Structures are given as C-alpha cells and as structure tokens.
PDB file of C-alpha atoms in Angstrom:
ATOM      1  CA  PHE Q   1     -14.766   6.143 -12.029  1.00  0.00           C
ATOM      2  CA  TYR Q   2     -10.957   6.098 -12.033  1.00  0.00           C
ATOM      3  CA  PHE Q   3      -8.607   9.022 -12.589  1.00  0.00           C
ATOM      4  CA  LEU Q   4      -4.934   9.929 -12.320  1.00  0.00           C
ATOM      5  CA  THR Q   5      -3.923  13.018 -10.356  1.00  0.00           C
ATOM      6  CA  VAL Q   6      -1.684  15.708 -11.783  1.00  0.00           C
ATOM      7  CA  GLY Q   7       1.753  15.885 -10.186  1.00  0.00           C
ATOM      8  CA  THR Q   8       3.433  13.557  -7.714  1.00  0.00           C
ATOM      9  CA  GLN Q   9       3.284  13.343  -3.943  1.00  0.00           C
ATOM     10  CA  SER Q  10       3.889  11.062  -0.974  1.00  0.00           C
ATOM     11  CA  PHE Q  11       1.408   8.293  -0.173  1.00  0.00           C
ATOM     12  CA  PHE Q  12      -0.401  10.129   2.636  1.00  0.00           C
ATOM     13  CA  THR Q  13      -0.583  13.377   0.640  1.00  0.00           C
ATOM     14  CA  ALA Q  14      -1.945  11.339  -2.280  1.00  0.00           C
ATOM     15  CA  MET Q  15      -4.523   9.715  -0.008  1.00  0.00           C
ATOM     16  CA  ASN Q  16      -5.651  13.120   1.253  1.00  0.00           C
ATOM     17  CA  GLY Q  17      -5.670  14.533  -2.282  1.00  0.00           C
ATOM     18  CA  CYS Q  18      -8.050  11.837  -3.496  1.00  0.00           C
ATOM     19  CA  ALA Q  19     -10.259  12.363  -0.423  1.00  0.00           C
ATOM     20  CA  ALA Q  20     -10.396  16.117  -1.065  1.00  0.00           C
ATOM     21  CA  VAL Q  21     -12.232  15.447  -4.339  1.00  0.00           C
ATOM     22  CA  GLY Q  22     -14.585  12.806  -2.919  1.00  0.00           C
ATOM     23  CA  ALA Q  23     -12.495   9.786  -3.911  1.00  0.00           C
ATOM     24  CA  HIS Q  24      -9.916   7.380  -2.454  1.00  0.00           C
ATOM     25  CA  LEU Q  25      -6.737   5.765  -3.714  1.00  0.00           C
ATOM     26  CA  VAL Q  26      -7.813   2.966  -6.025  1.00  0.00           C
ATOM     27  CA  THR Q  27      -8.611  -0.466  -4.594  1.00  0.00           C
ATOM     28  CA  ILE Q  28      -8.183  -3.304  -7.079  1.00  0.00           C
ATOM     29  CA  THR Q  29      -9.989  -6.555  -6.361  1.00  0.00           C
ATOM     30  CA  SER Q  30     -10.077  -8.328  -9.730  1.00  0.00           C
ATOM     31  CA  THR Q  31      -8.187  -8.899 -12.960  1.00  0.00           C
ATOM     32  CA  ALA Q  32     -10.830  -6.837 -14.781  1.00  0.00           C
ATOM     33  CA  GLU Q  33     -10.312  -3.882 -12.454  1.00  0.00           C
ATOM     34  CA  GLN Q  34      -6.511  -4.206 -12.737  1.00  0.00           C
ATOM     35  CA  SER Q  35      -6.898  -4.091 -16.534  1.00  0.00           C
ATOM     36  CA  ALA Q  36      -9.168  -1.048 -16.313  1.00  0.00           C
ATOM     37  CA  VAL Q  37      -6.773   1.070 -14.240  1.00  0.00           C
ATOM     38  CA  SER Q  38      -3.437  -0.094 -15.699  1.00  0.00           C
ATOM     39  CA  PRO Q  39      -3.530   2.298 -18.704  1.00  0.00           C
ATOM     40  CA  LEU Q  40      -3.909   5.344 -16.416  1.00  0.00           C
ATOM     41  CA  GLY Q  41      -0.403   6.700 -16.004  1.00  0.00           C
ATOM     42  CA  ALA Q  42       1.156   3.650 -17.681  1.00  0.00           C
ATOM     43  CA  GLY Q  43       4.918   3.966 -17.797  1.00  0.00           C
ATOM     44  CA  THR Q  44       5.075   5.764 -14.437  1.00  0.00           C
ATOM     45  CA  GLU Q  45       4.845   4.641 -10.836  1.00  0.00           C
ATOM     46  CA  ARG Q  46       1.586   5.591  -9.128  1.00  0.00           C
ATOM     47  CA  TRP Q  47       0.091   5.056  -5.703  1.00  0.00           C
ATOM     48  CA  ILE Q  48      -2.738   2.593  -5.094  1.00  0.00           C
ATOM     49  CA  GLY Q  49      -4.690   2.218  -1.832  1.00  0.00           C
ATOM     50  CA  LEU Q  50      -2.683  -0.703  -0.461  1.00  0.00           C
ATOM     51  CA  ARG Q  51      -0.831  -0.464   2.836  1.00  0.00           C
ATOM     52  CA  ARG Q  52       0.676  -2.652   5.537  1.00  0.00           C
ATOM     53  CA  GLN Q  53       0.753  -1.751   9.199  1.00  0.00           C
ATOM     54  CA  ASN Q  54       4.137  -0.765  10.626  1.00  0.00           C
ATOM     55  CA  GLY Q  55       5.924  -3.798  11.984  1.00  0.00           C
ATOM     56  CA  ALA Q  56       3.890  -6.304   9.954  1.00  0.00           C
ATOM     57  CA  PRO Q  57       5.990  -8.675   7.834  1.00  0.00           C
ATOM     58  CA  PRO Q  58       6.441  -7.688   4.167  1.00  0.00           C
ATOM     59  CA  GLN Q  59       4.231 -10.418   2.735  1.00  0.00           C
ATOM     60  CA  ASP Q  60       1.046 -10.298   0.685  1.00  0.00           C
ATOM     61  CA  ALA Q  61      -1.225 -11.174   3.625  1.00  0.00           C
ATOM     62  CA  SER Q  62       0.014  -8.113   5.573  1.00  0.00           C
ATOM     63  CA  TYR Q  63      -1.337  -5.655   3.006  1.00  0.00           C
ATOM     64  CA  ALA Q  64      -4.868  -4.276   3.245  1.00  0.00           C
ATOM     65  CA  TRP Q  65      -6.923  -1.768   1.278  1.00  0.00           C
ATOM     66  CA  ILE Q  66      -7.158   1.627   2.973  1.00  0.00           C
ATOM     67  CA  THR Q  67     -10.960   1.499   2.558  1.00  0.00           C
ATOM     68  CA  GLY Q  68     -11.188  -1.650   4.673  1.00  0.00           C
ATOM     69  CA  GLU Q  69     -12.785  -3.614   1.843  1.00  0.00           C
ATOM     70  CA  PRO Q  70     -11.653  -7.236   1.460  1.00  0.00           C
ATOM     71  CA  ARG Q  71      -8.735  -8.035  -0.805  1.00  0.00           C
ATOM     72  CA  ALA Q  72     -10.913 -10.806  -2.337  1.00  0.00           C
ATOM     73  CA  GLY Q  73      -7.854 -12.979  -2.935  1.00  0.00           C
ATOM     74  CA  PHE Q  74      -6.596 -10.794  -5.782  1.00  0.00           C
ATOM     75  CA  ALA Q  75      -2.996  -9.569  -6.080  1.00  0.00           C
ATOM     76  CA  ALA Q  76      -0.837  -8.327  -8.946  1.00  0.00           C
ATOM     77  CA  TRP Q  77       2.605  -8.137  -7.322  1.00  0.00           C
ATOM     78  CA  ALA Q  78       5.673  -7.919  -9.536  1.00  0.00           C
ATOM     79  CA  ALA Q  79       8.112 -10.826  -9.230  1.00  0.00           C
ATOM     80  CA  GLY Q  80       9.927 -10.612  -5.890  1.00  0.00           C
ATOM     81  CA  GLU Q  81       7.382  -8.192  -4.397  1.00  0.00           C
ATOM     82  CA  PRO Q  82       6.556  -7.293  -1.746  1.00  0.00           C
ATOM     83  CA  ASN Q  83      10.221  -7.134  -0.794  1.00  0.00           C
ATOM     84  CA  GLY Q  84      10.125  -5.005   2.353  1.00  0.00           C
ATOM     85  CA  SER Q  85      11.279  -1.752   0.730  1.00  0.00           C
ATOM     86  CA  GLY Q  86       8.272   0.076   2.175  1.00  0.00           C
ATOM     87  CA  SER Q  87       4.801  -0.269   3.626  1.00  0.00           C
ATOM     88  CA  CYS Q  88       2.781   1.527   0.922  1.00  0.00           C
ATOM     89  CA  GLY Q  89       1.544  -0.030  -2.302  1.00  0.00           C
ATOM     90  CA  ALA Q  90       2.283   1.359  -5.739  1.00  0.00           C
ATOM     91  CA  MET Q  91       1.609   0.290  -9.291  1.00  0.00           C
ATOM     92  CA  SER Q  92       4.877   0.080 -11.205  1.00  0.00           C
ATOM     93  CA  ALA Q  93       5.556   1.497 -14.659  1.00  0.00           C
ATOM     94  CA  ALA Q  94       4.793  -2.017 -15.957  1.00  0.00           C
ATOM     95  CA  SER Q  95       1.481  -2.005 -14.004  1.00  0.00           C
ATOM     96  CA  ASN Q  96       2.475  -4.624 -11.424  1.00  0.00           C
ATOM     97  CA  TRP Q  97       2.326  -3.878  -7.708  1.00  0.00           C
ATOM     98  CA  ALA Q  98       5.334  -3.082  -5.529  1.00  0.00           C
ATOM     99  CA  ASP Q  99       5.845  -2.029  -1.932  1.00  0.00           C
ATOM    100  CA  GLU Q 100       7.515   1.362  -1.652  1.00  0.00           C
ATOM    101  CA  SER Q 101       8.500   3.825   1.030  1.00  0.00           C
ATOM    102  CA  CYS Q 102       5.452   5.977   1.779  1.00  0.00           C
ATOM    103  CA  SER Q 103       7.603   9.109   1.450  1.00  0.00           C
ATOM    104  CA  GLN Q 104       8.361   8.432  -2.230  1.00  0.00           C
ATOM    105  CA  SER Q 105       6.740  10.841  -4.660  1.00  0.00           C
ATOM    106  CA  PHE Q 106       4.475   9.247  -7.281  1.00  0.00           C
ATOM    107  CA  ALA Q 107       1.313  10.066  -9.188  1.00  0.00           C
ATOM    108  CA  SER Q 108      -1.957   8.840  -7.651  1.00  0.00           C
ATOM    109  CA  LEU Q 109      -4.666   6.577  -9.000  1.00  0.00           C
ATOM    110  CA  CYS Q 110      -7.939   7.692  -7.454  1.00  0.00           C
ATOM    111  CA  GLU Q 111     -11.325   5.985  -7.500  1.00  0.00           C
ATOM    112  CA  ARG Q 112     -14.697   7.607  -6.991  1.00  0.00           C
ATOM    113  CA  GLU Q 113     -17.451   5.102  -6.226  1.00  0.00           C
TER     114      GLU Q 113
END
C-alpha cells in the first residue's frame, strides 16, 4: 500500500513521519513498482527511501534502501543523476530519481507492507 503524505518536510522528518504511521519511505525495486508509485504526487518532488552514506561517492552503487532490502539492480535516475547535489533520494516532478540535499522540503511517498 502506497500513499503520499500531506505537506512537505526534510528527508529525516519524512522518514520519521512514515514510521509514525507504521510505514517507511517507499522502496522501488522494479519497473512495475516505479509505475505504481509515479502517479502519487506527480508533478512535485517527493522523497523516496534511497540514501547514500556520508562520504560515499555520488554514484548509483553508493545508494541503498533505508529498509536494507536489496536494490535488485533497478534504478530510475534522471539523466545526469546522481550528480552529488545531496545524499538523499527523491522522485522528481517527472518521476525520475535525483539525489538531493536531505534538508530540502518535499512531500513523502510512504509504503506500508
């Protein structure tokens, strides 16, 4: 079950907000799942559960799901992303992934298993 939160917040506040209602920031491991969550909040930037450890290089392999589940080889980065602008993952208005500063304020895509 996927849902978009009301309002915008930083990545860590978003993560805690999802957890407070028994969910987590969405983890996307397939094209089908990407297609399922893309319409939620389309046209706005929203947080997903993707993060890289501080100091790790800004490349796809450095990003992991906050749940610890495997990435399963799936990625939906926008052209030129990740570009090192931040260590937290967001879904862009066009529904591609981008790395953003964790202090940015976006909506949140949550997932309840």
